[in-house]
mmCIF file of C-alpha atoms in Angstrom:
data_model
loop_
_atom_site.group_PDB
_atom_site.id
_atom_site.type_symbol
_atom_site.label_atom_id
_atom_site.label_comp_id
_atom_site.label_asym_id
_atom_site.label_seq_id
_atom_site.Cartn_x
_atom_site.Cartn_y
_atom_site.Cartn_z
ATOM 1 C CA MET A 1050 -24.101 -26.322 -168.711
ATOM 2 C CA SER A 1051 -20.940 -26.818 -171.137
ATOM 3 C CA GLY A 1052 -19.694 -23.643 -172.494
ATOM 4 C CA SER A 1053 -21.125 -23.450 -175.618
ATOM 5 C CA ALA A 1054 -24.511 -24.728 -174.590
ATOM 6 C CA GLY A 1055 -24.396 -21.739 -171.902
ATOM 7 C CA LEU A 1056 -23.294 -19.418 -174.908
ATOM 8 C CA LEU A 1057 -26.084 -20.637 -177.342
ATOM 9 C CA LEU A 1058 -28.209 -19.799 -174.474
ATOM 10 C CA ILE A 1059 -27.129 -16.009 -173.923
ATOM 11 C CA ALA A 1060 -27.752 -15.393 -177.241
ATOM 12 C CA ILE A 1061 -31.068 -16.648 -177.452
ATOM 13 C CA ALA A 1062 -31.987 -14.594 -174.463
ATOM 14 C CA ALA A 1063 -30.262 -11.328 -176.481
ATOM 15 C CA ALA A 1064 -32.167 -11.909 -179.698
ATOM 16 C CA GLY A 1065 -35.239 -12.417 -177.973
ATOM 17 C CA TYR A 1066 -34.358 -8.971 -175.989
ATOM 18 C CA ARG A 1067 -32.821 -6.895 -178.869
ATOM 19 C CA PHE A 1068 -36.790 -8.478 -180.875
ATOM 20 C CA SER A 1069 -38.923 -7.593 -177.721
ATOM 21 C CA THR A 1070 -37.621 -3.655 -176.686
ATOM 22 C CA TYR A 1071 -36.862 -2.751 -179.834
ATOM 23 C CA CYS A 1072 -39.586 -3.986 -182.608
ATOM 24 C CA TYR A 1073 -43.057 -1.591 -182.016
ATOM 25 C CA ALA A 1074 -44.634 -5.658 -181.861
ATOM 26 C CA LEU A 1075 -43.513 -6.175 -178.790
ATOM 27 C CA LYS A 1076 -41.960 -3.020 -177.114
ATOM 28 C CA PHE A 1077 -44.296 -1.445 -176.177
ATOM 29 C CA ARG A 1078 -45.827 -4.937 -174.183
ATOM 30 C CA VAL A 1079 -42.690 -5.950 -172.420
ATOM 31 C CA ILE A 1080 -41.868 -2.788 -171.084
ATOM 32 C CA ARG A 1081 -43.156 -3.168 -168.184
ATOM 33 C CA GLU A 1082 -41.836 -6.363 -167.497
ATOM 34 C CA SER A 1083 -38.958 -6.731 -165.301
ATOM 35 C CA GLY A 1084 -36.743 -9.206 -163.487
ATOM 36 C CA HIS A 1085 -37.876 -13.191 -164.178
ATOM 37 C CA ARG A 1086 -40.540 -12.226 -165.859
ATOM 38 C CA LEU A 1087 -38.701 -10.410 -168.717
ATOM 39 C CA TYR A 1088 -35.828 -12.616 -168.685
ATOM 40 C CA LEU A 1089 -38.230 -15.465 -169.684
ATOM 41 C CA THR A 1090 -39.879 -13.628 -172.598
ATOM 42 C CA SER A 1091 -36.599 -12.715 -173.817
ATOM 43 C CA LEU A 1092 -35.877 -16.281 -173.564
ATOM 44 C CA THR A 1093 -39.226 -17.249 -175.882
ATOM 45 C CA VAL A 1094 -38.870 -14.788 -178.213
ATOM 46 C CA GLY A 1095 -35.373 -15.297 -178.887
ATOM 47 C CA LEU A 1096 -36.393 -19.509 -179.601
ATOM 48 C CA VAL A 1097 -38.284 -18.708 -183.080
ATOM 49 C CA PHE A 1098 -34.852 -16.867 -184.239
ATOM 50 C CA LEU A 1099 -32.982 -20.572 -183.736
ATOM 51 C CA PHE A 1100 -34.863 -22.277 -186.282
ATOM 52 C CA PRO A 1101 -34.112 -19.491 -188.770
ATOM 53 C CA ALA A 1102 -30.105 -19.712 -188.086
ATOM 54 C CA LEU A 1103 -30.369 -23.625 -187.569
ATOM 55 C CA ILE A 1104 -32.077 -24.001 -191.334
ATOM 56 C CA LEU A 1105 -29.417 -21.636 -192.829
ATOM 57 C CA LEU A 1106 -26.638 -23.837 -191.369
ATOM 58 C CA ARG A 1107 -28.076 -26.801 -192.243
ATOM 59 C CA VAL A 1108 -28.327 -25.485 -195.802
ATOM 60 C CA THR A 1109 -24.752 -24.450 -196.048
ATOM 61 C CA GLU A 1110 -24.061 -27.298 -194.597
ATOM 62 C CA TRP A 1111 -26.025 -29.463 -197.342
ATOM 63 C CA ALA A 1112 -24.549 -27.198 -199.943
ATOM 64 C CA CYS A 1113 -21.237 -27.810 -198.454
ATOM 65 C CA SER A 1114 -21.034 -31.509 -199.215
ATOM 66 C CA PHE A 1115 -21.653 -30.976 -202.896
ATOM 67 C CA ALA A 1116 -18.125 -28.516 -202.529
ATOM 68 C CA SER A 1117 -16.557 -29.833 -200.065
ATOM 69 C CA ASN A 1118 -13.354 -28.273 -201.586
ATOM 70 C CA TYR A 1119 -14.093 -24.919 -201.069
ATOM 71 C CA CYS A 1120 -15.731 -25.611 -197.962
ATOM 72 C CA ILE A 1121 -13.715 -25.733 -194.028
ATOM 73 C CA LYS A 1122 -14.751 -28.274 -191.667
ATOM 74 C CA ILE A 1123 -15.503 -26.161 -188.060
ATOM 75 C CA SER A 1124 -15.731 -27.726 -184.709
ATOM 76 C CA GLU A 1125 -18.658 -27.869 -182.460
ATOM 77 C CA PHE A 1126 -17.531 -24.948 -180.719
ATOM 78 C CA GLU A 1127 -17.246 -22.962 -183.594
ATOM 79 C CA TYR A 1128 -20.645 -24.419 -185.142
ATOM 80 C CA THR A 1129 -21.991 -23.309 -181.704
ATOM 81 C CA VAL A 1130 -20.777 -19.933 -182.127
ATOM 82 C CA ALA A 1131 -22.212 -19.396 -185.711
ATOM 83 C CA LEU A 1132 -25.274 -20.499 -184.506
ATOM 84 C CA SER A 1133 -25.721 -17.958 -181.659
ATOM 85 C CA LEU A 1134 -24.088 -15.160 -184.661
ATOM 86 C CA TRP A 1135 -27.081 -15.999 -187.016
ATOM 87 C CA THR A 1136 -29.639 -15.904 -184.171
ATOM 88 C CA LEU A 1137 -28.813 -12.720 -182.696
ATOM 89 C CA VAL A 1138 -28.726 -11.281 -186.521
ATOM 90 C CA PHE A 1139 -32.284 -12.329 -186.796
ATOM 91 C CA GLY A 1140 -33.316 -11.226 -184.201
ATOM 92 C CA TYR A 1141 -32.356 -7.889 -185.219
ATOM 93 C CA LEU A 1142 -32.973 -7.893 -189.008
ATOM 94 C CA PHE A 1143 -36.357 -9.301 -187.843
ATOM 95 C CA ALA A 1144 -37.580 -6.498 -185.774
ATOM 96 C CA TYR A 1145 -35.775 -3.888 -187.975
ATOM 97 C CA GLY A 1146 -37.794 -5.269 -190.906
ATOM 98 C CA TYR A 1147 -41.175 -4.997 -189.149
ATOM 99 C CA ASN A 1148 -40.593 -1.852 -187.945
ATOM 100 C CA LYS A 1149 -39.734 0.018 -191.412
ATOM 101 C CA PHE A 1150 -42.185 -2.307 -193.636
ATOM 102 C CA LYS A 1151 -45.249 -2.152 -191.173
ATOM 103 C CA LYS A 1152 -46.968 1.211 -191.815
ATOM 104 C CA HIS A 1153 -48.408 2.797 -189.164
ATOM 105 C CA ALA A 1154 -46.809 0.150 -187.042
ATOM 106 C CA LYS A 1155 -45.428 2.280 -183.417
ATOM 107 C CA ALA A 1156 -49.054 4.528 -183.615
ATOM 108 C CA GLU A 1157 -50.819 1.024 -183.850
ATOM 109 C CA ASN A 1158 -48.869 -1.184 -181.506
ATOM 110 C CA ILE A 1159 -49.033 2.407 -178.543
ATOM 111 C CA ILE A 1160 -52.620 2.251 -179.025
ATOM 112 C CA ARG A 1161 -53.509 -0.448 -178.875
ATOM 113 C CA GLU A 1162 -51.482 -1.065 -175.411
ATOM 114 C CA TRP A 1163 -52.558 2.208 -174.271
ATOM 115 C CA ARG A 1164 -56.546 0.825 -174.606
ATOM 116 C CA LYS A 1165 -55.581 -2.180 -172.019
ATOM 117 C CA ASN A 1166 -55.280 0.306 -169.199
ATOM 118 C CA ASP A 1167 -58.270 2.880 -167.956
ATOM 119 C CA PHE A 1168 -55.503 5.723 -167.104
ATOM 120 C CA ASP A 1169 -54.231 5.119 -170.636
ATOM 121 C CA SER A 1170 -56.826 5.095 -171.974
ATOM 122 C CA VAL A 1171 -58.215 8.201 -171.064
ATOM 123 C CA TYR A 1172 -55.229 10.305 -171.843
ATOM 124 C CA LEU A 1173 -55.522 8.794 -174.995
ATOM 125 C CA ARG A 1174 -58.488 9.695 -175.562
ATOM 126 C CA ALA A 1175 -57.615 13.313 -174.508
ATOM 127 C CA GLN A 1176 -54.869 13.285 -177.146
ATOM 128 C CA LEU A 1177 -56.554 11.797 -180.247
ATOM 129 C CA ASP A 1178 -59.780 14.300 -179.116
ATOM 130 C CA PHE A 1179 -58.000 16.811 -178.749
ATOM 131 C CA LYS A 1180 -59.871 17.462 -174.998
ATOM 132 C CA PRO A 1181 -58.621 18.875 -172.057
ATOM 133 C CA LEU A 1182 -57.518 16.657 -169.185
ATOM 134 C CA ALA A 1183 -58.404 17.188 -165.306
ATOM 135 C CA VAL A 1184 -55.617 16.000 -163.135
ATOM 136 C CA SER A 1185 -56.143 15.964 -159.225
ATOM 137 C CA LEU A 1186 -53.178 15.155 -157.399
ATOM 138 C CA ASP A 1187 -52.232 13.369 -153.707
ATOM 139 C CA THR A 1188 -51.708 17.394 -152.976
ATOM 140 C CA GLY A 1189 -55.564 18.176 -153.230
ATOM 141 C CA LYS A 1190 -54.553 20.700 -156.414
ATOM 142 C CA VAL A 1191 -56.321 19.806 -159.304
ATOM 143 C CA TYR A 1192 -54.829 20.667 -162.994
ATOM 144 C CA VAL A 1193 -57.090 21.631 -166.264
ATOM 145 C CA GLY A 1194 -54.849 21.721 -169.584
ATOM 146 C CA MET A 1195 -54.375 20.378 -173.325
ATOM 147 C CA PRO A 1196 -51.966 16.714 -173.103
ATOM 148 C CA ALA A 1197 -48.977 18.391 -173.681
ATOM 149 C CA LEU A 1198 -46.620 15.590 -175.161
ATOM 150 C CA SER A 1199 -46.997 12.224 -177.318
ATOM 151 C CA ARG A 1200 -46.740 9.741 -174.084
ATOM 152 C CA GLU A 1201 -45.740 6.254 -175.132
ATOM 153 C CA PRO A 1202 -46.640 3.646 -172.778
ATOM 154 C CA SER A 1203 -43.399 2.987 -170.645
ATOM 155 C CA SER A 1204 -43.179 1.753 -166.496
ATOM 156 C CA GLU A 1205 -45.625 2.783 -164.095
ATOM 157 C CA ASN A 1206 -43.534 5.040 -162.644
ATOM 158 C CA SER A 1207 -44.295 7.663 -165.739
ATOM 159 C CA HIS A 1208 -45.088 11.371 -166.208
ATOM 160 C CA ILE A 1209 -47.312 12.781 -167.967
ATOM 161 C CA SER A 1210 -47.419 16.165 -169.117
ATOM 162 C CA ILE A 1211 -50.027 18.843 -170.101
ATOM 163 C CA LEU A 1212 -50.464 22.690 -170.923
ATOM 164 C CA PRO A 1213 -52.794 23.896 -168.114
ATOM 165 C CA ILE A 1214 -55.258 26.157 -168.347
ATOM 166 C CA TYR A 1215 -56.886 25.903 -165.272
ATOM 167 C CA SER A 1216 -55.673 25.491 -161.997
ATOM 168 C CA GLY A 1217 -57.636 24.638 -158.710
ATOM 169 C CA TYR A 1218 -58.393 22.110 -155.482
ATOM 170 C CA ARG A 1219 -60.420 19.612 -154.159
ATOM 171 C CA LYS A 1220 -62.563 20.620 -150.906
ATOM 172 C CA GLU A 1221 -60.799 18.924 -147.783
ATOM 173 C CA LYS A 1222 -63.874 17.474 -146.507
ATOM 174 C CA SER A 1223 -66.507 17.358 -149.330
ATOM 175 C CA LEU A 1224 -63.560 16.847 -152.122
ATOM 176 C CA LYS A 1225 -65.587 19.450 -154.721
ATOM 177 C CA PHE A 1226 -63.829 20.098 -157.714
ATOM 178 C CA VAL A 1227 -63.336 23.969 -157.182
ATOM 179 C CA LEU A 1228 -61.211 25.880 -160.558
ATOM 180 C CA ALA A 1229 -59.773 28.992 -159.053
ATOM 181 C CA THR A 1230 -57.337 30.648 -161.352
ATOM 182 C CA ARG A 1231 -57.603 30.508 -165.681
ATOM 183 C CA TYR A 1232 -54.773 30.999 -167.250
ATOM 184 C CA GLU A 1233 -55.558 33.421 -170.257
ATOM 185 C CA ALA A 1234 -52.463 33.551 -171.594
ATOM 186 C CA VAL A 1235 -52.479 29.601 -172.488
ATOM 187 C CA ALA A 1236 -56.357 29.754 -172.944
ATOM 188 C CA LYS A 1237 -54.960 31.885 -175.975
ATOM 189 C CA LEU A 1238 -52.803 29.924 -177.442
ATOM 190 C CA VAL A 1239 -55.050 26.873 -176.875
ATOM 191 C CA SER A 1240 -57.757 28.596 -178.890
ATOM 192 C CA SER A 1241 -55.269 30.308 -181.438
ATOM 193 C CA GLY A 1242 -54.001 26.162 -182.257
ATOM 194 C CA ALA A 1243 -50.569 27.583 -180.710
ATOM 195 C CA GLU A 1244 -50.510 24.657 -177.904
ATOM 196 C CA HIS A 1245 -47.356 23.310 -179.305
ATOM 197 C CA SER A 1246 -45.400 27.147 -180.091
ATOM 198 C CA ASP A 1247 -41.993 27.927 -178.158
ATOM 199 C CA ASP A 1248 -43.808 29.679 -175.617
ATOM 200 C CA ALA A 1249 -46.705 27.047 -174.539
ATOM 201 C CA LYS A 1250 -43.974 24.778 -174.166
ATOM 202 C CA ASP A 1251 -42.434 27.245 -171.513
ATOM 203 C CA PHE A 1252 -45.958 26.478 -169.651
ATOM 204 C CA TYR A 1253 -45.888 22.778 -169.949
ATOM 205 C CA MET A 1254 -46.034 20.972 -166.765
ATOM 206 C CA ALA A 1255 -45.070 17.276 -165.695
ATOM 207 C CA PHE A 1256 -46.679 15.337 -162.854
ATOM 208 C CA PRO A 1257 -45.574 11.921 -161.818
ATOM 209 C CA ARG A 1258 -48.067 8.958 -162.418
ATOM 210 C CA GLU A 1259 -47.342 7.636 -158.468
ATOM 211 C CA ARG A 1260 -49.235 11.470 -157.122
ATOM 212 C CA ILE A 1261 -51.686 11.241 -159.887
ATOM 213 C CA VAL A 1262 -55.384 10.654 -157.582
ATOM 214 C CA SER A 1263 -57.615 10.591 -160.755
ATOM 215 C CA ILE A 1264 -57.671 12.162 -164.746
ATOM 216 C CA HIS A 1265 -60.882 12.035 -166.514
ATOM 217 C CA ILE A 1266 -61.901 14.330 -169.528
ATOM 218 C CA PHE A 1267 -62.605 17.668 -168.510
ATOM 219 C CA ASN A 1268 -66.229 18.675 -169.899
ATOM 220 C CA ASP A 1269 -66.542 22.737 -169.561
ATOM 221 C CA HIS A 1270 -70.285 22.928 -170.299
ATOM 222 C CA LEU A 1271 -71.254 19.886 -168.024
ATOM 223 C CA TYR A 1272 -68.489 21.640 -165.304
ATOM 224 C CA LYS A 1273 -70.650 24.608 -165.243
ATOM 225 C CA GLN A 1274 -74.250 22.704 -164.994
ATOM 226 C CA VAL A 1275 -73.044 19.847 -162.473
ATOM 227 C CA ASP A 1276 -70.207 21.788 -159.784
ATOM 228 C CA ALA A 1277 -70.200 25.686 -160.971
ATOM 229 C CA THR A 1278 -67.844 26.982 -158.857
ATOM 230 C CA TYR A 1279 -65.862 28.820 -161.299
ATOM 231 C CA HIS A 1280 -66.666 32.254 -162.611
ATOM 232 C CA PRO A 1281 -64.673 33.793 -164.678
ATOM 233 C CA LYS A 1282 -65.980 37.385 -164.202
ATOM 234 C CA LYS A 1283 -64.404 38.989 -161.175
ATOM 235 C CA PRO A 1284 -65.187 37.466 -157.927
ATOM 236 C CA ASN A 1285 -67.380 39.739 -155.672
ATOM 237 C CA ALA A 1286 -66.385 39.660 -152.093
ATOM 238 C CA VAL A 1287 -69.735 40.341 -150.698
ATOM 239 C CA LYS A 1288 -71.156 37.621 -152.799
ATOM 240 C CA ASP A 1289 -68.609 35.194 -152.270
ATOM 241 C CA LEU A 1290 -68.312 35.509 -148.518
ATOM 242 C CA LEU A 1291 -72.484 35.040 -148.419
ATOM 243 C CA ARG A 1292 -71.938 31.962 -150.786
ATOM 244 C CA ARG A 1293 -69.686 30.659 -148.013
ATOM 245 C CA LEU A 1294 -71.528 31.467 -144.936
ATOM 246 C CA ARG A 1295 -74.086 29.922 -146.607
ATOM 247 C CA GLU A 1296 -71.853 26.395 -147.585
ATOM 248 C CA THR A 1297 -70.952 26.601 -144.183
ATOM 249 C CA SER A 1298 -74.618 26.529 -142.227
ATOM 250 C CA GLU A 1299 -75.885 23.750 -144.632
ATOM 251 C CA ALA A 1300 -72.715 21.734 -144.159
ATOM 252 C CA ARG A 1301 -73.757 21.992 -140.192
ATOM 253 C CA GLU A 1302 -77.196 21.784 -141.202
ATOM 254 C CA SER A 1303 -76.320 18.249 -142.829
#
């Protein structure tokens, strides 16, 4: 490969990479790509911007043919350099134009990518419908809270953040969903619409995605009907002991 061809190939890949990682049309789609897949995507996209660069230089050559006294003759290498630079410029201009003039471009493309993944779709619904999210961790802990930060699609090793209202655990054998603690102060902030206040931000919790076993929308009404282990009133020690003995007896019989 000659130096000119190598330079042009690098420019094509760079233009494609710049467009793919900057323009909202592709940014959230390729952000999870890496290695050869990202390289091929960059080359493919970059080729699109090679054509307007070629057209521009051809038009310039055609114009110079009528005004040769005002044009400077350039070598093949200089022509390749100009072609490479214009390819980069068009890659940036197209990305900037799309982001600038396309209404709601970022939101629309984020939602489009979220809907391609079940995990992200649940998180998206919790954000859009203002619903609490139940997060089960590989440690057995469970947290229920409001999605705290607007999250963009990113690599698999990403995090999610919530403002916790309840915390609990899953029983070791039955994996029964148990809510043990309610954060009253946080619940008041959410009910008053202050979930993004400075006080609320002090309670934000972030979970690495690889530590999350499952997430689902939390419906307090259905939870109390189906698996009502949490009691908002002060627990009675005697009743709690009798309940535990009953559960132990039932487990042995089964």
